[in-house]
Amino acid sequence: MVVPADREPHLRELGSFLRTRRSQLGPADVDVTRTNTRSRVSGLRREEVAELARISGDYYARIEQGRLAPSPPVLAALVTALKLDEDQADYLGSLADHATASSHSLHPGRPISSDDDADGPQVRPQVRRLLDQLTETPALVLGPRTDILAWNSLATKVYVDFGSLNLTDRNYVRLIFTNPRMRDLFDDWDAVARSCVAILRREAAANPSDPKLTSLVGALTVSYPDFARWWAEHDVARQDFGTKVLRHPDVGDLTLDWEIFRYGAAPDQQLVLNSVEPGSLTQKRLRALSDQGDMECP
């Protein structure tokens, strides 16, 4: 079977994802009896996954090799066989959807990004106005690959002065690994950084061969062993809310609840809002930061 060129990146990533998942499971995890106990194979064998999914070994091998996209029933069987969680199953399905869609169709819920424009994705003026009006709420707009597209004044005081960074460095995952202030800011940097890698991997499902993504991953892989290890693990996550503790150097610890909002006008952009408990010490500290001199925003 000849795979169309526009499908290859998604099928290669799908196969790589499956190989990683089966390498992390052993026979005991899925109740498989291995007759050759001297085998040096790490994790499950291909034929064992195929047996669990009730498909032929050749069919499964071609999936792992990126030569074909599995049908929906086979996908469902692989999810069960490899004990994938909800995020992993969603990621696998997204890769398969992109692979099987025609080159002229839009993926459901993920239109072709305007990121091909010379200036990158554009944030609507009304959204920028909203950011400016949120004087006690740190807020960001993230684009593809977690690029930081817009922010308000308070966000620069809580995190870093995004306006002083060059365009290449205005990327949330890149800053987590490369910016000393961001490393020091998070109470549990390892957990935050690992989660960011998993989120980036999930976001990459739409276009795994994106040259800007390739450049970002390549640069972080070469310079940061933690990133290289976590990226190779193929963990995926989609997180829309949570709580984080920041160790702010000027006002002390901040406990922030964060929410991500997506809207139809620009599905590749995400509005990230940080909120606090009314009357809390964090609210008082944010107000103290807000009263400091304003920094220039985009």
PDB file of C-alpha atoms in Angstrom, residues 122-252:
ATOM      1  CA  GLN A 122      -3.365  37.128  14.858  1.00  0.00           C
ATOM      2  CA  VAL A 123      -5.230  37.835  18.100  1.00  0.00           C
ATOM      3  CA  ARG A 124      -8.450  39.758  17.563  1.00  0.00           C
ATOM      4  CA  PRO A 125      -8.488  43.358  18.881  1.00  0.00           C
ATOM      5  CA  GLN A 126     -11.521  42.544  21.021  1.00  0.00           C
ATOM      6  CA  VAL A 127      -9.552  39.805  22.794  1.00  0.00           C
ATOM      7  CA  ARG A 128      -6.635  42.166  23.404  1.00  0.00           C
ATOM      8  CA  ARG A 129      -9.100  44.676  24.875  1.00  0.00           C
ATOM      9  CA  LEU A 130     -10.451  41.962  27.180  1.00  0.00           C
ATOM     10  CA  LEU A 131      -6.932  41.161  28.383  1.00  0.00           C
ATOM     11  CA  ASP A 132      -6.280  44.820  29.206  1.00  0.00           C
ATOM     12  CA  GLN A 133      -9.518  45.058  31.191  1.00  0.00           C
ATOM     13  CA  LEU A 134      -8.541  42.121  33.422  1.00  0.00           C
ATOM     14  CA  THR A 135      -6.491  44.207  35.831  1.00  0.00           C
ATOM     15  CA  GLU A 136      -6.513  41.658  38.696  1.00  0.00           C
ATOM     16  CA  THR A 137      -6.319  38.502  36.561  1.00  0.00           C
ATOM     17  CA  PRO A 138      -3.086  37.354  34.902  1.00  0.00           C
ATOM     18  CA  ALA A 139      -4.104  36.332  31.387  1.00  0.00           C
ATOM     19  CA  LEU A 140      -2.409  34.941  28.264  1.00  0.00           C
ATOM     20  CA  VAL A 141      -3.401  33.869  24.778  1.00  0.00           C
ATOM     21  CA  LEU A 142      -1.548  30.776  23.596  1.00  0.00           C
ATOM     22  CA  GLY A 143      -1.379  29.673  19.980  1.00  0.00           C
ATOM     23  CA  PRO A 144      -0.062  26.562  18.217  1.00  0.00           C
ATOM     24  CA  ARG A 145       2.880  24.865  19.976  1.00  0.00           C
ATOM     25  CA  THR A 146       2.044  26.977  23.094  1.00  0.00           C
ATOM     26  CA  ASP A 147       3.386  30.118  21.413  1.00  0.00           C
ATOM     27  CA  ILE A 148       2.553  33.169  23.553  1.00  0.00           C
ATOM     28  CA  LEU A 149       0.551  35.499  21.304  1.00  0.00           C
ATOM     29  CA  ALA A 150      -0.789  38.093  23.750  1.00  0.00           C
ATOM     30  CA  TRP A 151      -0.824  38.919  27.456  1.00  0.00           C
ATOM     31  CA  ASN A 152      -1.902  41.554  29.926  1.00  0.00           C
ATOM     32  CA  SER A 153       0.192  43.701  32.234  1.00  0.00           C
ATOM     33  CA  LEU A 154      -0.350  41.561  35.324  1.00  0.00           C
ATOM     34  CA  ALA A 155       0.845  38.424  33.493  1.00  0.00           C
ATOM     35  CA  THR A 156       4.218  40.085  32.875  1.00  0.00           C
ATOM     36  CA  LYS A 157       4.523  40.876  36.580  1.00  0.00           C
ATOM     37  CA  VAL A 158       3.618  37.350  37.650  1.00  0.00           C
ATOM     38  CA  TYR A 159       5.692  35.489  35.061  1.00  0.00           C
ATOM     39  CA  VAL A 160       8.212  37.350  32.855  1.00  0.00           C
ATOM     40  CA  ASP A 161       8.220  40.469  30.683  1.00  0.00           C
ATOM     41  CA  PHE A 162       7.107  38.758  27.483  1.00  0.00           C
ATOM     42  CA  GLY A 163       7.477  41.992  25.524  1.00  0.00           C
ATOM     43  CA  SER A 164      11.230  42.032  26.140  1.00  0.00           C
ATOM     44  CA  LEU A 165      11.673  38.570  24.590  1.00  0.00           C
ATOM     45  CA  ASN A 166      12.287  37.898  20.922  1.00  0.00           C
ATOM     46  CA  LEU A 167       9.538  36.097  19.018  1.00  0.00           C
ATOM     47  CA  THR A 168      11.304  32.727  19.114  1.00  0.00           C
ATOM     48  CA  ASP A 169      11.481  32.778  22.909  1.00  0.00           C
ATOM     49  CA  ARG A 170       7.788  33.658  23.328  1.00  0.00           C
ATOM     50  CA  ASN A 171       6.780  30.045  23.751  1.00  0.00           C
ATOM     51  CA  TYR A 172       5.476  28.706  27.034  1.00  0.00           C
ATOM     52  CA  VAL A 173       7.201  25.312  26.912  1.00  0.00           C
ATOM     53  CA  ARG A 174      10.485  26.861  25.769  1.00  0.00           C
ATOM     54  CA  LEU A 175      10.373  29.362  28.647  1.00  0.00           C
ATOM     55  CA  ILE A 176       9.661  26.615  31.174  1.00  0.00           C
ATOM     56  CA  PHE A 177      12.977  24.974  30.242  1.00  0.00           C
ATOM     57  CA  THR A 178      15.176  27.900  29.234  1.00  0.00           C
ATOM     58  CA  ASN A 179      14.216  30.860  31.412  1.00  0.00           C
ATOM     59  CA  PRO A 180      15.784  30.846  34.907  1.00  0.00           C
ATOM     60  CA  ARG A 181      12.976  32.936  36.395  1.00  0.00           C
ATOM     61  CA  MET A 182      10.350  30.496  35.118  1.00  0.00           C
ATOM     62  CA  ARG A 183      12.324  27.561  36.524  1.00  0.00           C
ATOM     63  CA  ASP A 184      12.502  29.224  39.929  1.00  0.00           C
ATOM     64  CA  LEU A 185       8.894  30.382  39.838  1.00  0.00           C
ATOM     65  CA  PHE A 186       7.119  27.033  40.007  1.00  0.00           C
ATOM     66  CA  ASP A 187       6.854  25.247  43.338  1.00  0.00           C
ATOM     67  CA  ASP A 188       7.079  21.845  41.576  1.00  0.00           C
ATOM     68  CA  TRP A 189       9.017  22.554  38.389  1.00  0.00           C
ATOM     69  CA  ASP A 190       9.503  18.888  37.433  1.00  0.00           C
ATOM     70  CA  ALA A 191       5.784  18.161  37.467  1.00  0.00           C
ATOM     71  CA  VAL A 192       4.946  21.370  35.580  1.00  0.00           C
ATOM     72  CA  ALA A 193       7.629  20.801  32.954  1.00  0.00           C
ATOM     73  CA  ARG A 194       6.678  17.181  32.383  1.00  0.00           C
ATOM     74  CA  SER A 195       3.027  18.165  32.042  1.00  0.00           C
ATOM     75  CA  CYS A 196       3.978  20.852  29.516  1.00  0.00           C
ATOM     76  CA  VAL A 197       5.805  18.278  27.389  1.00  0.00           C
ATOM     77  CA  ALA A 198       2.748  16.010  27.432  1.00  0.00           C
ATOM     78  CA  ILE A 199       0.480  18.906  26.456  1.00  0.00           C
ATOM     79  CA  LEU A 200       2.827  19.884  23.615  1.00  0.00           C
ATOM     80  CA  ARG A 201       2.825  16.283  22.359  1.00  0.00           C
ATOM     81  CA  ARG A 202      -0.977  16.288  22.370  1.00  0.00           C
ATOM     82  CA  GLU A 203      -1.141  19.647  20.570  1.00  0.00           C
ATOM     83  CA  ALA A 204       1.245  18.311  17.926  1.00  0.00           C
ATOM     84  CA  ALA A 205      -1.287  15.727  16.729  1.00  0.00           C
ATOM     85  CA  ALA A 206      -2.713  18.179  14.188  1.00  0.00           C
ATOM     86  CA  ASN A 207       0.608  18.637  12.403  1.00  0.00           C
ATOM     87  CA  PRO A 208       3.489  16.489  13.707  1.00  0.00           C
ATOM     88  CA  SER A 209       5.735  17.564  10.808  1.00  0.00           C
ATOM     89  CA  ASP A 210       5.257  21.288  11.479  1.00  0.00           C
ATOM     90  CA  PRO A 211       8.751  22.791  10.892  1.00  0.00           C
ATOM     91  CA  LYS A 212       8.405  25.204  13.807  1.00  0.00           C
ATOM     92  CA  LEU A 213       7.434  22.330  16.104  1.00  0.00           C
ATOM     93  CA  THR A 214      10.366  20.293  14.784  1.00  0.00           C
ATOM     94  CA  SER A 215      12.713  23.196  15.480  1.00  0.00           C
ATOM     95  CA  LEU A 216      11.356  23.687  19.000  1.00  0.00           C
ATOM     96  CA  VAL A 217      11.534  19.998  19.899  1.00  0.00           C
ATOM     97  CA  GLY A 218      14.982  19.641  18.355  1.00  0.00           C
ATOM     98  CA  ALA A 219      16.436  22.599  20.234  1.00  0.00           C
ATOM     99  CA  LEU A 220      15.016  21.488  23.596  1.00  0.00           C
ATOM    100  CA  THR A 221      15.993  17.853  23.034  1.00  0.00           C
ATOM    101  CA  VAL A 222      19.636  18.754  22.356  1.00  0.00           C
ATOM    102  CA  SER A 223      20.000  21.133  25.306  1.00  0.00           C
ATOM    103  CA  TYR A 224      17.760  19.647  28.009  1.00  0.00           C
ATOM    104  CA  PRO A 225      17.985  15.909  28.837  1.00  0.00           C
ATOM    105  CA  ASP A 226      14.750  16.042  30.857  1.00  0.00           C
ATOM    106  CA  PHE A 227      12.851  17.281  27.832  1.00  0.00           C
ATOM    107  CA  ALA A 228      14.456  14.640  25.595  1.00  0.00           C
ATOM    108  CA  ARG A 229      13.505  11.850  27.990  1.00  0.00           C
ATOM    109  CA  TRP A 230       9.932  13.015  28.512  1.00  0.00           C
ATOM    110  CA  TRP A 231       9.329  13.655  24.820  1.00  0.00           C
ATOM    111  CA  ALA A 232      10.561  10.151  23.979  1.00  0.00           C
ATOM    112  CA  GLU A 233       8.071   8.673  26.455  1.00  0.00           C
ATOM    113  CA  HIS A 234       5.161   9.859  24.261  1.00  0.00           C
ATOM    114  CA  ASP A 235       3.024  10.872  27.234  1.00  0.00           C
ATOM    115  CA  VAL A 236       0.063  13.000  26.184  1.00  0.00           C
ATOM    116  CA  ALA A 237      -2.297  15.222  28.128  1.00  0.00           C
ATOM    117  CA  ARG A 238      -5.012  17.756  27.541  1.00  0.00           C
ATOM    118  CA  GLN A 239      -5.516  19.929  30.582  1.00  0.00           C
ATOM    119  CA  ASP A 240      -8.140  22.653  30.725  1.00  0.00           C
ATOM    120  CA  PHE A 241      -7.944  23.660  34.389  1.00  0.00           C
ATOM    121  CA  GLY A 242      -5.864  23.228  37.507  1.00  0.00           C
ATOM    122  CA  THR A 243      -4.120  24.913  40.422  1.00  0.00           C
ATOM    123  CA  LYS A 244      -0.490  25.975  40.687  1.00  0.00           C
ATOM    124  CA  VAL A 245       1.695  27.513  43.353  1.00  0.00           C
ATOM    125  CA  LEU A 246       4.199  30.157  42.256  1.00  0.00           C
ATOM    126  CA  ARG A 247       7.125  31.348  44.370  1.00  0.00           C
ATOM    127  CA  HIS A 248       7.135  34.975  43.313  1.00  0.00           C
ATOM    128  CA  PRO A 249      10.402  36.749  44.125  1.00  0.00           C
ATOM    129  CA  ASP A 250       8.719  40.092  45.002  1.00  0.00           C
ATOM    130  CA  VAL A 251       5.470  39.273  46.843  1.00  0.00           C
ATOM    131  CA  GLY A 252       5.832  35.664  47.995  1.00  0.00           C
TER     132      GLY A 252
END
